[in-house]
Short mmCIF file of N, CA and C in Angstrom, two decimals:
data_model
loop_
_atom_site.label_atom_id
_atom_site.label_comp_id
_atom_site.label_asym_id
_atom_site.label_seq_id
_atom_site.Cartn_x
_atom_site.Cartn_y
_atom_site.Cartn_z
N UNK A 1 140.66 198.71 43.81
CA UNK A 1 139.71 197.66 44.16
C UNK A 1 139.22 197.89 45.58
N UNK A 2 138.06 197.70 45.54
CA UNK A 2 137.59 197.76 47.42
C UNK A 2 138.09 196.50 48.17
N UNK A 3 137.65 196.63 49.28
CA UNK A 3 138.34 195.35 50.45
C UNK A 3 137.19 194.09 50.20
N UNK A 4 137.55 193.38 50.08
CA UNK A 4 136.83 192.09 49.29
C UNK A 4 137.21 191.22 50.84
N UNK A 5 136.07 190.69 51.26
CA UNK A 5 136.46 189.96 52.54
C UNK A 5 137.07 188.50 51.94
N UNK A 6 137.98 188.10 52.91
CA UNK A 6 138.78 187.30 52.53
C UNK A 6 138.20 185.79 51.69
N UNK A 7 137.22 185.78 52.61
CA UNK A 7 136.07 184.48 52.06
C UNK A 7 135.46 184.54 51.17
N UNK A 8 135.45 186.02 50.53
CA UNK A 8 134.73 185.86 48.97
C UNK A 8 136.36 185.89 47.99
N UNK A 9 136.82 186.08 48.75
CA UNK A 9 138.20 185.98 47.35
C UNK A 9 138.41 184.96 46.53
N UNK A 10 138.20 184.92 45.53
CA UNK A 10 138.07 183.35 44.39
C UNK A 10 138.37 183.58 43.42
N UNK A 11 138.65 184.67 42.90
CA UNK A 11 139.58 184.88 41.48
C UNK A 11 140.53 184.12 41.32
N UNK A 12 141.53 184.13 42.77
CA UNK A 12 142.69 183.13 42.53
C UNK A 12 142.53 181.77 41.59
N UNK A 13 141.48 182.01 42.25
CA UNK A 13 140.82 179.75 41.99
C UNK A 13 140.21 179.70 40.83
N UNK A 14 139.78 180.93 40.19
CA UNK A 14 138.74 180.67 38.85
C UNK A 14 139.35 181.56 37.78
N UNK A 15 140.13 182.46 37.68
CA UNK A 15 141.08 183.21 37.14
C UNK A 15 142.24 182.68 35.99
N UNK A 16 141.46 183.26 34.71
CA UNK A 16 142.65 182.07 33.81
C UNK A 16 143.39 182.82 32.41
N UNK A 17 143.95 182.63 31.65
CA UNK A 17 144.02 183.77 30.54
C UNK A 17 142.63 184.12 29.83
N UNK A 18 141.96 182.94 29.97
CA UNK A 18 140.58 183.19 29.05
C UNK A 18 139.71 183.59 29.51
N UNK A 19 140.05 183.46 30.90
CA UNK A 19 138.66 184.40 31.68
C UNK A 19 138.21 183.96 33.06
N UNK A 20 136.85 183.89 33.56
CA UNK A 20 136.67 183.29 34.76
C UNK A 20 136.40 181.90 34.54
N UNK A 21 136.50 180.78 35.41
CA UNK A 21 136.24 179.30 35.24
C UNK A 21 134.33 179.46 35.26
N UNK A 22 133.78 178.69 34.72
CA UNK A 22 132.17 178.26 35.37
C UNK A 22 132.13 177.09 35.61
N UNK A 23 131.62 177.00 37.36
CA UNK A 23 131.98 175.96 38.16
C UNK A 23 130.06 175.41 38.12
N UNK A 24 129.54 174.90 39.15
CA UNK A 24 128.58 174.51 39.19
C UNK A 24 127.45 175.65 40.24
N UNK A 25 128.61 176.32 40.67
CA UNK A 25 128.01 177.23 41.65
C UNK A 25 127.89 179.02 41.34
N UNK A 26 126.12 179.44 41.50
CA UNK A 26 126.42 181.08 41.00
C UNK A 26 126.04 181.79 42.25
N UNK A 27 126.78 183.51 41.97
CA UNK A 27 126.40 183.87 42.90
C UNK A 27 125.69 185.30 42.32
N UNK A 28 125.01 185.68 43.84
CA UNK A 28 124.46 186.65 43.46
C UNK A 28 125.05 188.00 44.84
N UNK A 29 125.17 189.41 44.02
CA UNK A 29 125.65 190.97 45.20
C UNK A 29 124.29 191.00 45.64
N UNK A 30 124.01 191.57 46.92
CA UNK A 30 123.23 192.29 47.38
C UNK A 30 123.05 192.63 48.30
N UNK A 31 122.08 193.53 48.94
CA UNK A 31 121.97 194.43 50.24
C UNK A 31 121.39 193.45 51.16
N UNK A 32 122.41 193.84 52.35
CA UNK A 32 121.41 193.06 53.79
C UNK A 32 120.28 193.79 54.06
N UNK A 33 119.55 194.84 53.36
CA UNK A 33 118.38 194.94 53.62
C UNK A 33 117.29 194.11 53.28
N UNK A 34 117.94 194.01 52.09
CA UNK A 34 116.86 192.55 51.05
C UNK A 34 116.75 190.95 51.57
N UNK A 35 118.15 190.89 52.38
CA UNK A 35 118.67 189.33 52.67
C UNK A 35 117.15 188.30 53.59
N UNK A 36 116.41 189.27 54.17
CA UNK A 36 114.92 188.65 54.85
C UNK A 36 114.46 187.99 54.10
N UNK A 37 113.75 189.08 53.02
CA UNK A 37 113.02 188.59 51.41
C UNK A 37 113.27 188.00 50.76
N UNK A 38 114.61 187.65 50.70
CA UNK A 38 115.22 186.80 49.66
C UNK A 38 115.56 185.61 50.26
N UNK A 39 115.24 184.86 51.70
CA UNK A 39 115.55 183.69 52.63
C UNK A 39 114.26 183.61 52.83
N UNK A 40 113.02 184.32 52.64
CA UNK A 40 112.05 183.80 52.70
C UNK A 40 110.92 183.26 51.39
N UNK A 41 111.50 184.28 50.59
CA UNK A 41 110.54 184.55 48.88
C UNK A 41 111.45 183.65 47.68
N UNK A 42 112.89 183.91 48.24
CA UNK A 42 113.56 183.67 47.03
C UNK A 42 114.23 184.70 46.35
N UNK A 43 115.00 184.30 44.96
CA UNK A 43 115.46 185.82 44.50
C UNK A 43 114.44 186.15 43.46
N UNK A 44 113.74 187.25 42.95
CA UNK A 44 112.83 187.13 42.20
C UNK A 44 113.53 188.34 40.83
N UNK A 45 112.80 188.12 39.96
CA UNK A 45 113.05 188.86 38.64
C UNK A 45 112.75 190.57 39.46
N UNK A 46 113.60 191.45 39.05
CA UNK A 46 113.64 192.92 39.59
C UNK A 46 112.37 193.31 41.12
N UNK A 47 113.71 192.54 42.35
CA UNK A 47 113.26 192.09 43.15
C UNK A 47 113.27 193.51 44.03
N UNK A 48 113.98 194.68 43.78
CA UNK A 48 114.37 195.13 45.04
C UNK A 48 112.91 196.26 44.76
N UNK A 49 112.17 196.05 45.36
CA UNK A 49 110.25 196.99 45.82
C UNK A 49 111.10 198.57 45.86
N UNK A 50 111.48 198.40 46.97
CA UNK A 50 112.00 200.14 47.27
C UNK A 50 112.55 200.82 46.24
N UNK A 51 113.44 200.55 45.89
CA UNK A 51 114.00 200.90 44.42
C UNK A 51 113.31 201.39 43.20
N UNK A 52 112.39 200.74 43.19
CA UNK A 52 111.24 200.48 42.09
C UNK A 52 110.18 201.66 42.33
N UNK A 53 109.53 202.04 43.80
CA UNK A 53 109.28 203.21 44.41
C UNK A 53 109.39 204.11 44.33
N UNK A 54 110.86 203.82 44.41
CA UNK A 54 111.54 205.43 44.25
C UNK A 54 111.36 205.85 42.91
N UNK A 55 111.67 205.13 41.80
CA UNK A 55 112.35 205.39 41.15
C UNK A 55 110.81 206.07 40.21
N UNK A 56 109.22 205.37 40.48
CA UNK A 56 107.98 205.74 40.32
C UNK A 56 107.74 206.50 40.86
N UNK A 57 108.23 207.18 42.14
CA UNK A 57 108.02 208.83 42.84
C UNK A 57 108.27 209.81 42.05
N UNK A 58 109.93 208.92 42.04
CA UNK A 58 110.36 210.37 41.05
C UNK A 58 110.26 210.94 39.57
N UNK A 59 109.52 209.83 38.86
CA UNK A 59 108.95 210.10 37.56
C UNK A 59 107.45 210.69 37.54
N UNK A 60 106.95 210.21 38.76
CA UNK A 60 105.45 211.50 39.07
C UNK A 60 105.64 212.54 38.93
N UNK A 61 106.69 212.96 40.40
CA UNK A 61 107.13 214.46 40.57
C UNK A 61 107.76 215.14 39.09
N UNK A 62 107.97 214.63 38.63
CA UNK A 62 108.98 215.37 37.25
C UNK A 62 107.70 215.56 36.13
N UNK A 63 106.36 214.29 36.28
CA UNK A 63 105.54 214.71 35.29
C UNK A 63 105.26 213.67 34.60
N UNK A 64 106.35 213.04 34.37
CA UNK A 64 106.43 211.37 33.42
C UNK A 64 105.77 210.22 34.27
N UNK A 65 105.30 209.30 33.42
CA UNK A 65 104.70 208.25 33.67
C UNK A 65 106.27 207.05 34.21
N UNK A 66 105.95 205.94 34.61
CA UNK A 66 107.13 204.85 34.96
C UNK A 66 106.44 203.79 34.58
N UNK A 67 106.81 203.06 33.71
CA UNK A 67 106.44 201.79 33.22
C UNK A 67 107.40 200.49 34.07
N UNK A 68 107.76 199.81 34.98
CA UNK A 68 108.05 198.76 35.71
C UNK A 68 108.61 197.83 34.64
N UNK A 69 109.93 197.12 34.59
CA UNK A 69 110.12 196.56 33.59
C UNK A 69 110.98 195.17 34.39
N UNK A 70 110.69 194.15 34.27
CA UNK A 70 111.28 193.15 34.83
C UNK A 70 112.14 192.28 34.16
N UNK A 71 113.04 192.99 35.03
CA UNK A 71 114.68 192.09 34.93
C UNK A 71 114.80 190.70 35.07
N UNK A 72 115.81 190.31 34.54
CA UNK A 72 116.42 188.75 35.44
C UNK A 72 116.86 188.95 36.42
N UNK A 73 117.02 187.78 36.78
CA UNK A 73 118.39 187.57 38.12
C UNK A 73 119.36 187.32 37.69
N UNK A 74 120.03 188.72 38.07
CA UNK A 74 121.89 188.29 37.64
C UNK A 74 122.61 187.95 38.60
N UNK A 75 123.60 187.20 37.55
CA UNK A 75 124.35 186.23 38.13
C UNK A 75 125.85 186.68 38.16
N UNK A 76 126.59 185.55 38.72
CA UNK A 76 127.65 185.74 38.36
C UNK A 76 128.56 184.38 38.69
N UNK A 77 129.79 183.48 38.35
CA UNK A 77 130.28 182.83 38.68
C UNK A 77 131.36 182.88 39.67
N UNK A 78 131.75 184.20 40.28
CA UNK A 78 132.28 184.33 40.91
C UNK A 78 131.78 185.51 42.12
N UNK A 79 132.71 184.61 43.56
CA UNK A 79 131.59 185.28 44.83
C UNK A 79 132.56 186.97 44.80
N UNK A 80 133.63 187.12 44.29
CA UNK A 80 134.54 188.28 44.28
C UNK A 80 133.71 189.22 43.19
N UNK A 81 133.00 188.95 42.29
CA UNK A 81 132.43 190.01 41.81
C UNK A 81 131.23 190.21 41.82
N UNK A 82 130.62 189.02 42.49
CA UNK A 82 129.28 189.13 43.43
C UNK A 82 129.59 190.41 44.61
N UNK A 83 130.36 190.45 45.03
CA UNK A 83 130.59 191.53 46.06
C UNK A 83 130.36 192.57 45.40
N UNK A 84 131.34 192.26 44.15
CA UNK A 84 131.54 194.24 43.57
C UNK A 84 129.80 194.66 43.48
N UNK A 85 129.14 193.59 42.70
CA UNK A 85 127.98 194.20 42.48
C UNK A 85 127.03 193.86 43.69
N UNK A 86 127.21 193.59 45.04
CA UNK A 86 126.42 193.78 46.25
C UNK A 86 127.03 195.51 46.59
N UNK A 87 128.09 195.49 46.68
CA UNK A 87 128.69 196.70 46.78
C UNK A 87 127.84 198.07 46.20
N UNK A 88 127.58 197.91 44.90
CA UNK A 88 126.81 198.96 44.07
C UNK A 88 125.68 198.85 44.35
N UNK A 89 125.18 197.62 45.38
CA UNK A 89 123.81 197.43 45.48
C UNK A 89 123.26 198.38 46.32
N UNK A 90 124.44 198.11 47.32
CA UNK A 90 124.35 199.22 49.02
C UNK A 90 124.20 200.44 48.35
N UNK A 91 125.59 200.98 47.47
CA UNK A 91 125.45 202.24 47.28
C UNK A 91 124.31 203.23 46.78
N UNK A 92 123.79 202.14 46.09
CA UNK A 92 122.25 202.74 45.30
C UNK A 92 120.98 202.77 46.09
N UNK A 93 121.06 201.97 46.92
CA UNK A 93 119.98 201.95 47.79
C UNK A 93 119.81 202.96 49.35
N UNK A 94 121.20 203.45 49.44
CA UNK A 94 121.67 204.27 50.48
C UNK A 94 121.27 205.54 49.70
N UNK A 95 121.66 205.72 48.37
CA UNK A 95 121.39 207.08 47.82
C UNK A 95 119.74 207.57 47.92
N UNK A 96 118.93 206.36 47.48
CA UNK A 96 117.26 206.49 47.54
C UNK A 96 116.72 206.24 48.93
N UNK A 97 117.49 205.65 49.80
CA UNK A 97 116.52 205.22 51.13
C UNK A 97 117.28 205.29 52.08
N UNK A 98 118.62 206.18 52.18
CA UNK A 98 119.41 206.63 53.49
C UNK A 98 119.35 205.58 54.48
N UNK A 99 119.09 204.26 54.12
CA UNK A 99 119.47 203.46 55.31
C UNK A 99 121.03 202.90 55.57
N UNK A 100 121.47 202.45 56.56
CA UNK A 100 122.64 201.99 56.80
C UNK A 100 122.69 200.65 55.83
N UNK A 101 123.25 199.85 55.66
CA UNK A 101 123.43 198.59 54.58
C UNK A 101 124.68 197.97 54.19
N UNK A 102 124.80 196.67 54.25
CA UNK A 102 126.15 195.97 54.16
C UNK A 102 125.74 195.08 52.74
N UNK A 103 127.15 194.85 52.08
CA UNK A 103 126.84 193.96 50.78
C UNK A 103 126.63 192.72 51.43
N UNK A 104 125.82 191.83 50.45
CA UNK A 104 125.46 190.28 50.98
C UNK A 104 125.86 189.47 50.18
N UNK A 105 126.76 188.30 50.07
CA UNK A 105 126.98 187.51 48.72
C UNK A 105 125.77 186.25 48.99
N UNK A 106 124.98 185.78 47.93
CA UNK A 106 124.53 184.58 47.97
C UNK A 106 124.63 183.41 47.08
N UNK A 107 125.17 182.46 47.72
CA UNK A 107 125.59 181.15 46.69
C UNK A 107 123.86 180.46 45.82
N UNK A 108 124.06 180.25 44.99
CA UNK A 108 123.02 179.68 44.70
C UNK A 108 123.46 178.14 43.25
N UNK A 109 123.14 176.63 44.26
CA UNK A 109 123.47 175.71 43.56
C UNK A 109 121.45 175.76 42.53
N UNK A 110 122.12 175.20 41.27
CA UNK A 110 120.50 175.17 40.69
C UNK A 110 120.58 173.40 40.24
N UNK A 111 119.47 172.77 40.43
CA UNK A 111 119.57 171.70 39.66
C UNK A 111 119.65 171.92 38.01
N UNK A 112 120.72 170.80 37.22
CA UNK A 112 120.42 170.87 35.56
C UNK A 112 119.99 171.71 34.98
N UNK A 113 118.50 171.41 35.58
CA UNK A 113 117.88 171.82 34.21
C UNK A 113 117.31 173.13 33.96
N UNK A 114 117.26 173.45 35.64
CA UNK A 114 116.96 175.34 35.74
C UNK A 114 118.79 175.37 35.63
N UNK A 115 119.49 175.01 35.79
CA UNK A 115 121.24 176.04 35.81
C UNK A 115 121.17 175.71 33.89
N UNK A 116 120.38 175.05 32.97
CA UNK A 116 120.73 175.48 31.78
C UNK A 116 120.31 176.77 31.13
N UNK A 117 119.22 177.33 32.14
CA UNK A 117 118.60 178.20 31.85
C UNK A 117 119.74 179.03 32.13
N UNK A 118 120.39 179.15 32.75
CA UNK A 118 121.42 180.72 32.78
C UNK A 118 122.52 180.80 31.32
N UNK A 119 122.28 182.47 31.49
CA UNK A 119 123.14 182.58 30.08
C UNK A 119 124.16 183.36 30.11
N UNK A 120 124.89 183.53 29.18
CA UNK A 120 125.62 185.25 29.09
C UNK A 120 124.71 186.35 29.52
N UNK A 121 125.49 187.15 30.14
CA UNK A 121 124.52 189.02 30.08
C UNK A 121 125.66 189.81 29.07
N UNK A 122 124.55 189.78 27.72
CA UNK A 122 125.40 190.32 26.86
C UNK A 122 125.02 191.64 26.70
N UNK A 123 123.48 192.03 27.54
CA UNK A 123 123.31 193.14 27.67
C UNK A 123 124.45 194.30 28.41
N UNK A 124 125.19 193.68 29.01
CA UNK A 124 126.61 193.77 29.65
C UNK A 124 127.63 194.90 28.68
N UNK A 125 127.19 195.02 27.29
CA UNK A 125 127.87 195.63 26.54
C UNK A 125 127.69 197.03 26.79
N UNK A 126 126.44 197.22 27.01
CA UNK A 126 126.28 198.69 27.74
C UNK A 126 127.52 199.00 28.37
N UNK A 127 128.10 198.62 29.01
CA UNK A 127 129.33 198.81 30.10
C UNK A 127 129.99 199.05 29.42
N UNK A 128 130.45 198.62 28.48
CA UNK A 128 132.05 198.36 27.70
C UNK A 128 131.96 199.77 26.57
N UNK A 129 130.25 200.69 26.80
CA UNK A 129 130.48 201.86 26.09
C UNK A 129 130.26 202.72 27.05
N UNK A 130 130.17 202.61 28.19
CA UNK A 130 130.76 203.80 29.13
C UNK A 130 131.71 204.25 29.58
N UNK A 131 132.02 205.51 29.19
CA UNK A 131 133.59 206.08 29.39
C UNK A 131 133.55 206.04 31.30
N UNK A 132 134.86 205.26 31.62
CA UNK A 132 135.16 205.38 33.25
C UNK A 132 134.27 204.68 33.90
N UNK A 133 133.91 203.48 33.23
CA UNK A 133 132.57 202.78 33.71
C UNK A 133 133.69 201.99 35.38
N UNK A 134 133.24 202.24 36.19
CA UNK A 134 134.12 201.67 37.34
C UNK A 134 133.92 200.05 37.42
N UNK A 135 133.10 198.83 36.84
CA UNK A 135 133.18 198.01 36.75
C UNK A 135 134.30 197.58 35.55
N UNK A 136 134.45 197.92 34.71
CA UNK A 136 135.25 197.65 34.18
C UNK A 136 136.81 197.73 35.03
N UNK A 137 137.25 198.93 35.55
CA UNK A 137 138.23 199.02 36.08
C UNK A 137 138.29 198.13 37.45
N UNK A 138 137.43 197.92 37.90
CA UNK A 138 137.98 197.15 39.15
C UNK A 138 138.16 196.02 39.01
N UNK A 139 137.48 195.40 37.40
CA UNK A 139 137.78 193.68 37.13
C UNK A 139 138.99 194.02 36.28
N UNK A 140 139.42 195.05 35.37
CA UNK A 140 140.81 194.50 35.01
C UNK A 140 142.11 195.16 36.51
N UNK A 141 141.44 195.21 37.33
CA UNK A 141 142.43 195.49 38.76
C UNK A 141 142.62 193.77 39.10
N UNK A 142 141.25 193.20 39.41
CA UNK A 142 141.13 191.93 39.76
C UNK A 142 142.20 190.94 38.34
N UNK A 143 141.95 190.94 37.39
CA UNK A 143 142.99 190.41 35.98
C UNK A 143 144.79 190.97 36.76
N UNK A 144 144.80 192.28 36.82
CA UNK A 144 146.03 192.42 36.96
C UNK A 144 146.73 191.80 38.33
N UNK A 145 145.78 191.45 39.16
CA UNK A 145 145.91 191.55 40.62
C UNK A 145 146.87 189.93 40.44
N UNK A 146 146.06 189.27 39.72
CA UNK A 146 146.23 187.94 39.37
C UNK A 146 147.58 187.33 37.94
N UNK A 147 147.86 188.29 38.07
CA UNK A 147 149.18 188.31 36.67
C UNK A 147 148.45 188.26 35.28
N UNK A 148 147.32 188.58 34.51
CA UNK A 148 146.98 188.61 33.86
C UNK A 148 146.81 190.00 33.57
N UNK A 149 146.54 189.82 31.60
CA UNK A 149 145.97 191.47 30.99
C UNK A 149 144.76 191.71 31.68
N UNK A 150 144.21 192.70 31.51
CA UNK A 150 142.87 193.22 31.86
C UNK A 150 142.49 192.81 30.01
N UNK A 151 140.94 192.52 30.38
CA UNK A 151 140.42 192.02 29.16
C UNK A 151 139.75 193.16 28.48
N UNK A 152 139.75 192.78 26.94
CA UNK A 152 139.77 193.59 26.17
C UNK A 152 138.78 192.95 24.96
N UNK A 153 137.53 193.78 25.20
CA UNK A 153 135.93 193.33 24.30
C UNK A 153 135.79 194.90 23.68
N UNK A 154 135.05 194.19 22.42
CA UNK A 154 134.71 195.07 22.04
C UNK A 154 133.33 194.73 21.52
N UNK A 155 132.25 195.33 22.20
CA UNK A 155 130.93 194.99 22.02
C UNK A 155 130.33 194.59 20.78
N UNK A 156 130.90 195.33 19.67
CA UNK A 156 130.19 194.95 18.15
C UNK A 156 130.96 193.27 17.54
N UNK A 157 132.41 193.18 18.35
CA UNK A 157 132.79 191.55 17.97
C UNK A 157 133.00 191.00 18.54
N UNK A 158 133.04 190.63 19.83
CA UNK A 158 132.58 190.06 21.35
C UNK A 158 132.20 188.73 20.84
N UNK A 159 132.37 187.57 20.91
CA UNK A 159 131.41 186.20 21.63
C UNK A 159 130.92 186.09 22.37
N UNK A 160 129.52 185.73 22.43
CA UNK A 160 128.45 185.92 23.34
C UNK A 160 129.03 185.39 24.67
N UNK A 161 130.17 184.41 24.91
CA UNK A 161 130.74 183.77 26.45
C UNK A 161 131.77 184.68 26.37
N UNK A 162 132.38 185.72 25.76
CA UNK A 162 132.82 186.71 26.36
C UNK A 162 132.47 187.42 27.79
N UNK A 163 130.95 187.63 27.48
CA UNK A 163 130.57 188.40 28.48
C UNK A 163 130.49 187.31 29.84
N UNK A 164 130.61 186.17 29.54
CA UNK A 164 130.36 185.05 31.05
C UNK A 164 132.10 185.24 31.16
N UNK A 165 132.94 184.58 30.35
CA UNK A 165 133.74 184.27 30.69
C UNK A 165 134.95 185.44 31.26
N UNK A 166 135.07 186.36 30.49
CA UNK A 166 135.72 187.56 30.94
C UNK A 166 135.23 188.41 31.93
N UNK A 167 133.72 189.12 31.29
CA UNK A 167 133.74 189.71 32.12
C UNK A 167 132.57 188.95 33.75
N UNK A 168 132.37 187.66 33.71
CA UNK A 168 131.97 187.23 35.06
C UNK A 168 130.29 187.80 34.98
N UNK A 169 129.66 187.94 33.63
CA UNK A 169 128.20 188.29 33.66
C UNK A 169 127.22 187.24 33.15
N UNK A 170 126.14 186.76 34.13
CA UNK A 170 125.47 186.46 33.60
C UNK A 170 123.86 186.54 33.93
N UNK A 171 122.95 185.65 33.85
CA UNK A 171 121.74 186.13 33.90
C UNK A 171 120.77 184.79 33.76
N UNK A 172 119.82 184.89 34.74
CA UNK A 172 118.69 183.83 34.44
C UNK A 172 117.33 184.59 34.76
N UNK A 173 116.27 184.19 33.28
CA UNK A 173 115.09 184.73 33.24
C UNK A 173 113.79 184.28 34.20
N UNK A 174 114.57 183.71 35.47
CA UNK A 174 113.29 183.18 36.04
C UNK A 174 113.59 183.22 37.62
N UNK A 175 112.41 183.32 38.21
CA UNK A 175 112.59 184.06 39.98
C UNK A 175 113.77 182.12 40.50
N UNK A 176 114.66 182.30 41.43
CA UNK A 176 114.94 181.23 41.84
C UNK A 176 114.63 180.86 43.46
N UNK A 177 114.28 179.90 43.51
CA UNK A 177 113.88 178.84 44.61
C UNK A 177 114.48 178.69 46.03
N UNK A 178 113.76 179.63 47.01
CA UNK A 178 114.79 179.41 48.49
C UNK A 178 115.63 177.99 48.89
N UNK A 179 115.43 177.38 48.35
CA UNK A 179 116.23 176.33 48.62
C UNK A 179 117.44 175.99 47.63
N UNK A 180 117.14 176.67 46.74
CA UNK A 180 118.65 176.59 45.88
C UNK A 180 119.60 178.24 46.39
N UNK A 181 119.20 178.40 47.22
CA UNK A 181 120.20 179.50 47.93
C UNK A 181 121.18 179.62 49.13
N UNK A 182 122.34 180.32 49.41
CA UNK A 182 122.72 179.70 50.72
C UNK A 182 123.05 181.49 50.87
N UNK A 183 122.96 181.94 51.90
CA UNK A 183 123.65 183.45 52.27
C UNK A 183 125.10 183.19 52.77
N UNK A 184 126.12 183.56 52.03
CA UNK A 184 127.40 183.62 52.99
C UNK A 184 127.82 184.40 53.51
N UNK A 185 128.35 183.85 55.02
CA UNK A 185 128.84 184.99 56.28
C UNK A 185 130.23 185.34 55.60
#
């Protein structure tokens, strides 16, 4: 497991045989490069520009066209695996744009009736068919860390709150509102 600063540690508190708790509060990983844009714009559906750049450079140079495809905003109920995936955020963005970069966790309370809008990310199953997928291993580190099994899905018979409750994934189809956000130090 990487070093999880002490203030995002919350598995303890949401950590159960059945999986993670869902409290009223989600969070979201990401790069302090983005943290400006996202305290001024909000979080938006496949928000990170540079990324998106790159990723249209390098389908020029090779010959292929890039079609732009817009994501949700994923979520998560817990700020400990909000890190993991701020963590992967840095790393990917350091690989395309060599800048320096720290993970960012951000709390985000939603009123009702936009927080019904969030769902499972059952697209999430992708994961559970990659051999050595390192998310997998660092949440059943986090399960074991906590006296529990590491969880055990299997994408074709899975319950759709599998993927919220075990593995801590979820997802909302719509940009969210600077004011339902908080950045934590």
């Amino acid at each position: 497991m990487t070093n999880i600063p002490n203030n995002l540690q919350d598995a303890k508190d949401l950590l159960t045989k059945g999986g993670f708790k869902v409290g009223n509060t989600w969070y979201h990983g990401t790069s302090s490069a983005l943290v400006a844009s996202i305290t001024e714009y909000g979080l938006k559906r496949s928000g990170d520009k540079a990324l998106k750049q790159t990723a249209k450079q390098i389908m020029a140079t090779i010959g292929n066209s890039y079609t732009e495809s817009i994501e949700p905003v994923f979520l998560t109920q817990s700020k400990e695996l909000a890190h993991y995936w701020a963590m992967q955020t840095v790393n990917e963005r350091v690989v395309h744009t060599g800048t320096e970069e720290t993970p960012v966790v951000i709390a985000i309370k939603l009123p009702e009736d936009i927080d019904n809008k969030v769902k499972p990310d059952v697209g999430a199953a992708s994961l559970l068919l990659v051999e050595g997928n390192d998310f997998l291993e660092h949440l059943g580190g986090i399960y074991k860390a906590h006296g529990y099994d590491e969880p055990v899905m299997d994408p074709s018979k899975s319950d759709r709150l599998d993927y919220l409750n075990k593995l801590g994934m979820a997802y909302i189809n719509a940009d969210i509102d600077v004011k339902y956000l908080d950045v934590l130090a």
